[in-house]
PDB file of C-alpha atoms in Angstrom:
ATOM      1  CA  MET A 796      13.761   3.350  18.081  1.00  0.00           C
ATOM      2  CA  THR A 797      10.644   4.566  19.910  1.00  0.00           C
ATOM      3  CA  ALA A 798       7.264   5.439  18.409  1.00  0.00           C
ATOM      4  CA  ASN A 799       8.220   9.124  18.574  1.00  0.00           C
ATOM      5  CA  GLU A 800      11.386   8.472  16.531  1.00  0.00           C
ATOM      6  CA  ARG A 801       9.786   6.472  13.711  1.00  0.00           C
ATOM      7  CA  PHE A 802      11.051   7.477  10.325  1.00  0.00           C
ATOM      8  CA  ASP A 803      10.186   4.246   8.547  1.00  0.00           C
ATOM      9  CA  THR A 804       6.527   5.308   8.341  1.00  0.00           C
ATOM     10  CA  MET A 805       4.651   8.222   6.824  1.00  0.00           C
ATOM     11  CA  GLU A 806       1.079   9.232   6.093  1.00  0.00           C
ATOM     12  CA  THR A 807      -0.282  11.148   3.138  1.00  0.00           C
ATOM     13  CA  ARG A 808      -3.623  12.087   1.632  1.00  0.00           C
ATOM     14  CA  ILE A 809      -4.287  10.877  -1.896  1.00  0.00           C
ATOM     15  CA  ALA A 810      -4.300  13.873  -4.225  1.00  0.00           C
ATOM     16  CA  TYR A 811      -6.920  14.425  -6.921  1.00  0.00           C
ATOM     17  CA  ARG A 812      -4.167  14.614  -9.586  1.00  0.00           C
ATOM     18  CA  ASP A 813      -3.407  10.921  -8.915  1.00  0.00           C
ATOM     19  CA  ILE A 814      -6.940   9.707  -9.621  1.00  0.00           C
ATOM     20  CA  ASP A 815      -8.011   8.014 -12.869  1.00  0.00           C
ATOM     21  CA  LEU A 816     -11.400   8.012 -14.616  1.00  0.00           C
ATOM     22  CA  LEU A 817     -12.567   5.091 -12.448  1.00  0.00           C
ATOM     23  CA  GLY A 818     -11.979   7.147  -9.297  1.00  0.00           C
ATOM     24  CA  GLN A 819      -8.977   5.061  -8.261  1.00  0.00           C
ATOM     25  CA  MET A 820      -5.369   6.071  -7.846  1.00  0.00           C
ATOM     26  CA  HIS A 821      -3.236   5.614 -10.987  1.00  0.00           C
ATOM     27  CA  ASN A 822      -0.942   2.590 -10.839  1.00  0.00           C
ATOM     28  CA  ALA A 823       2.195   4.708 -11.296  1.00  0.00           C
ATOM     29  CA  ALA A 824       1.211   6.906  -8.342  1.00  0.00           C
ATOM     30  CA  TYR A 825       1.696   3.929  -5.991  1.00  0.00           C
ATOM     31  CA  LEU A 826       5.315   3.748  -7.134  1.00  0.00           C
ATOM     32  CA  THR A 827       5.762   7.484  -6.637  1.00  0.00           C
ATOM     33  CA  LEU A 828       4.391   7.277  -3.084  1.00  0.00           C
ATOM     34  CA  ALA A 829       6.661   4.334  -2.288  1.00  0.00           C
ATOM     35  CA  GLU A 830       9.702   6.236  -3.587  1.00  0.00           C
ATOM     36  CA  GLN A 831       8.780   9.259  -1.440  1.00  0.00           C
ATOM     37  CA  ALA A 832       8.558   7.063   1.666  1.00  0.00           C
ATOM     38  CA  LEU A 833      11.866   5.389   0.813  1.00  0.00           C
ATOM     39  CA  VAL A 834      13.656   8.719   0.251  1.00  0.00           C
ATOM     40  CA  ALA A 835      12.385   9.981   3.628  1.00  0.00           C
ATOM     41  CA  PHE A 836      13.568   6.763   5.292  1.00  0.00           C
ATOM     42  CA  TRP A 837      16.957   6.856   3.518  1.00  0.00           C
ATOM     43  CA  SER A 838      17.625  10.424   4.645  1.00  0.00           C
ATOM     44  CA  HIS A 839      18.117   9.060   8.196  1.00  0.00           C
ATOM     45  CA  ARG A 840      20.948   6.679   7.284  1.00  0.00           C
ATOM     46  CA  PRO A 841      24.290   7.126   9.023  1.00  0.00           C
ATOM     47  CA  ALA A 842      26.990   9.162   7.319  1.00  0.00           C
ATOM     48  CA  VAL A 843      29.439   6.910   5.511  1.00  0.00           C
ATOM     49  CA  GLU A 844      32.723   8.187   4.143  1.00  0.00           C
ATOM     50  CA  GLY A 845      32.981   7.389   0.447  1.00  0.00           C
ATOM     51  CA  GLU A 846      29.375   6.210   0.307  1.00  0.00           C
ATOM     52  CA  PRO A 847      28.541   4.675  -3.063  1.00  0.00           C
ATOM     53  CA  ALA A 848      25.776   5.969  -5.287  1.00  0.00           C
ATOM     54  CA  PHE A 849      22.586   3.922  -5.565  1.00  0.00           C
ATOM     55  CA  THR A 850      20.497   3.177  -8.601  1.00  0.00           C
ATOM     56  CA  MET A 851      17.185   1.407  -9.107  1.00  0.00           C
ATOM     57  CA  LYS A 852      17.644  -2.202 -10.129  1.00  0.00           C
ATOM     58  CA  ARG A 853      14.041  -3.367  -9.843  1.00  0.00           C
ATOM     59  CA  MET A 854      10.614  -2.095  -8.802  1.00  0.00           C
ATOM     60  CA  GLU A 855       7.453  -4.166  -8.564  1.00  0.00           C
ATOM     61  CA  CYS A 856       3.995  -3.442  -7.184  1.00  0.00           C
ATOM     62  CA  SER A 857       1.279  -5.828  -6.003  1.00  0.00           C
ATOM     63  CA  PHE A 858      -2.173  -4.249  -5.763  1.00  0.00           C
ATOM     64  CA  HIS A 859      -4.675  -5.343  -3.119  1.00  0.00           C
ATOM     65  CA  LYS A 860      -7.299  -2.602  -2.602  1.00  0.00           C
ATOM     66  CA  PRO A 861      -7.624   0.616  -4.595  1.00  0.00           C
ATOM     67  CA  LEU A 862      -6.922   3.972  -3.025  1.00  0.00           C
ATOM     68  CA  ARG A 863      -9.262   6.859  -3.835  1.00  0.00           C
ATOM     69  CA  TYR A 864      -9.198  10.644  -3.660  1.00  0.00           C
ATOM     70  CA  ASP A 865      -8.575  12.008  -0.144  1.00  0.00           C
ATOM     71  CA  ASP A 866      -7.925   8.578   1.393  1.00  0.00           C
ATOM     72  CA  LEU A 867      -5.362   8.719   4.178  1.00  0.00           C
ATOM     73  CA  ALA A 868      -2.604   6.297   3.165  1.00  0.00           C
ATOM     74  CA  SER A 869      -0.065   4.951   5.642  1.00  0.00           C
ATOM     75  CA  LEU A 870       3.263   3.807   4.230  1.00  0.00           C
ATOM     76  CA  ARG A 871       5.841   1.701   6.014  1.00  0.00           C
ATOM     77  CA  VAL A 872       9.331   0.988   4.715  1.00  0.00           C
ATOM     78  CA  GLU A 873      10.947  -2.326   5.625  1.00  0.00           C
ATOM     79  CA  VAL A 874      14.311  -3.677   4.602  1.00  0.00           C
ATOM     80  CA  ASP A 875      13.478  -6.897   2.799  1.00  0.00           C
ATOM     81  CA  LYS A 876      16.893  -8.225   1.726  1.00  0.00           C
ATOM     82  CA  ILE A 877      20.508  -7.195   2.110  1.00  0.00           C
ATOM     83  CA  GLY A 878      22.919  -8.488  -0.509  1.00  0.00           C
ATOM     84  CA  MET A 879      26.580  -7.777  -1.170  1.00  0.00           C
ATOM     85  CA  GLN A 880      25.862  -4.859  -3.555  1.00  0.00           C
ATOM     86  CA  THR A 881      22.091  -4.549  -3.277  1.00  0.00           C
ATOM     87  CA  VAL A 882      19.447  -3.730  -0.730  1.00  0.00           C
ATOM     88  CA  GLY A 883      15.801  -4.661  -1.148  1.00  0.00           C
ATOM     89  CA  PHE A 884      12.961  -2.687   0.387  1.00  0.00           C
ATOM     90  CA  ALA A 885       9.282  -3.480   0.852  1.00  0.00           C
ATOM     91  CA  VAL A 886       6.951  -0.507   1.147  1.00  0.00           C
ATOM     92  CA  LYS A 887       3.526  -1.417   2.482  1.00  0.00           C
ATOM     93  CA  ILE A 888       0.742   1.020   1.630  1.00  0.00           C
ATOM     94  CA  GLU A 889      -2.364   0.745   3.808  1.00  0.00           C
ATOM     95  CA  ARG A 890      -5.698   2.474   4.174  1.00  0.00           C
ATOM     96  CA  GLU A 891      -7.586   2.098   7.449  1.00  0.00           C
ATOM     97  CA  GLY A 892      -5.365  -0.811   8.466  1.00  0.00           C
ATOM     98  CA  GLN A 893      -5.943  -2.758   5.249  1.00  0.00           C
ATOM     99  CA  LEU A 894      -3.207  -3.431   2.725  1.00  0.00           C
ATOM    100  CA  ALA A 895      -3.750  -1.439  -0.469  1.00  0.00           C
ATOM    101  CA  ALA A 896      -0.441  -2.253  -2.174  1.00  0.00           C
ATOM    102  CA  ARG A 897       3.024  -3.632  -1.561  1.00  0.00           C
ATOM    103  CA  VAL A 898       5.917  -2.156  -3.517  1.00  0.00           C
ATOM    104  CA  GLU A 899       9.234  -3.980  -3.756  1.00  0.00           C
ATOM    105  CA  ILE A 900      12.268  -1.864  -4.615  1.00  0.00           C
ATOM    106  CA  VAL A 901      15.834  -3.059  -5.099  1.00  0.00           C
ATOM    107  CA  TRP A 902      18.714  -0.582  -5.124  1.00  0.00           C
ATOM    108  CA  MET A 903      22.216  -1.382  -6.322  1.00  0.00           C
ATOM    109  CA  ALA A 904      25.356   0.303  -4.964  1.00  0.00           C
ATOM    110  CA  TYR A 905      27.864   1.481  -7.529  1.00  0.00           C
ATOM    111  CA  ASP A 906      30.986   3.579  -7.854  1.00  0.00           C
ATOM    112  CA  ARG A 907      30.141   6.788  -9.749  1.00  0.00           C
ATOM    113  CA  GLU A 908      33.621   7.219 -11.191  1.00  0.00           C
ATOM    114  CA  LYS A 909      34.152   3.640 -12.325  1.00  0.00           C
ATOM    115  CA  GLY A 910      30.496   2.910 -13.110  1.00  0.00           C
ATOM    116  CA  GLU A 911      30.827  -0.490 -11.418  1.00  0.00           C
ATOM    117  CA  GLU A 912      28.850  -2.314  -8.751  1.00  0.00           C
ATOM    118  CA  VAL A 913      30.453  -2.062  -5.310  1.00  0.00           C
ATOM    119  CA  ALA A 914      29.850  -3.642  -1.916  1.00  0.00           C
ATOM    120  CA  LEU A 915      27.570  -1.964   0.600  1.00  0.00           C
ATOM    121  CA  PRO A 916      29.641  -0.244   3.316  1.00  0.00           C
ATOM    122  CA  GLU A 917      29.633  -2.184   6.609  1.00  0.00           C
ATOM    123  CA  ARG A 918      28.298   0.754   8.631  1.00  0.00           C
ATOM    124  CA  LEU A 919      25.358   1.135   6.263  1.00  0.00           C
ATOM    125  CA  ARG A 920      24.769  -2.626   6.207  1.00  0.00           C
ATOM    126  CA  ASP A 921      24.690  -2.698  10.036  1.00  0.00           C
ATOM    127  CA  TRP A 922      22.129   0.131  10.079  1.00  0.00           C
ATOM    128  CA  LEU A 923      19.954  -1.664   7.537  1.00  0.00           C
ATOM    129  CA  TYR A 924      19.884  -4.865   9.624  1.00  0.00           C
ATOM    130  CA  ASP A 925      17.895  -2.997  12.299  1.00  0.00           C
ATOM    131  CA  PHE A 926      14.991  -2.715   9.838  1.00  0.00           C
ATOM    132  CA  LEU A 927      14.698  -6.347   8.782  1.00  0.00           C
ATOM    133  CA  PRO A 928      11.303  -7.737   9.809  1.00  0.00           C
TER     134      PRO A 928
END
């Protein structure tokens, strides 16, 4: 993957609607931004026949420096862990090269019809390994 092909990063301006009375971005807005970055990243996965559905198993955010209205935030998605049925992501949110927050997201693969956890497909697992730090 070259710099021109990067889809594990995105930039966005912090919207006024996401600002609280202290002039900082709402805590929940960090999670929303991280989900947007992860959805953009995930849209580039390889096609897998019979791909399972994915559901949120866990989401956690560590705050480091507050973001404010009109800040330019850079988000980078990394694959943190690959389990049998789960994949963990770390989304780093930075402003001017400094870490503002780190969001950890764990997705679980499941069969929609049976409603059971299932193994990650090998092709998808292989693709994910390219994004481990």
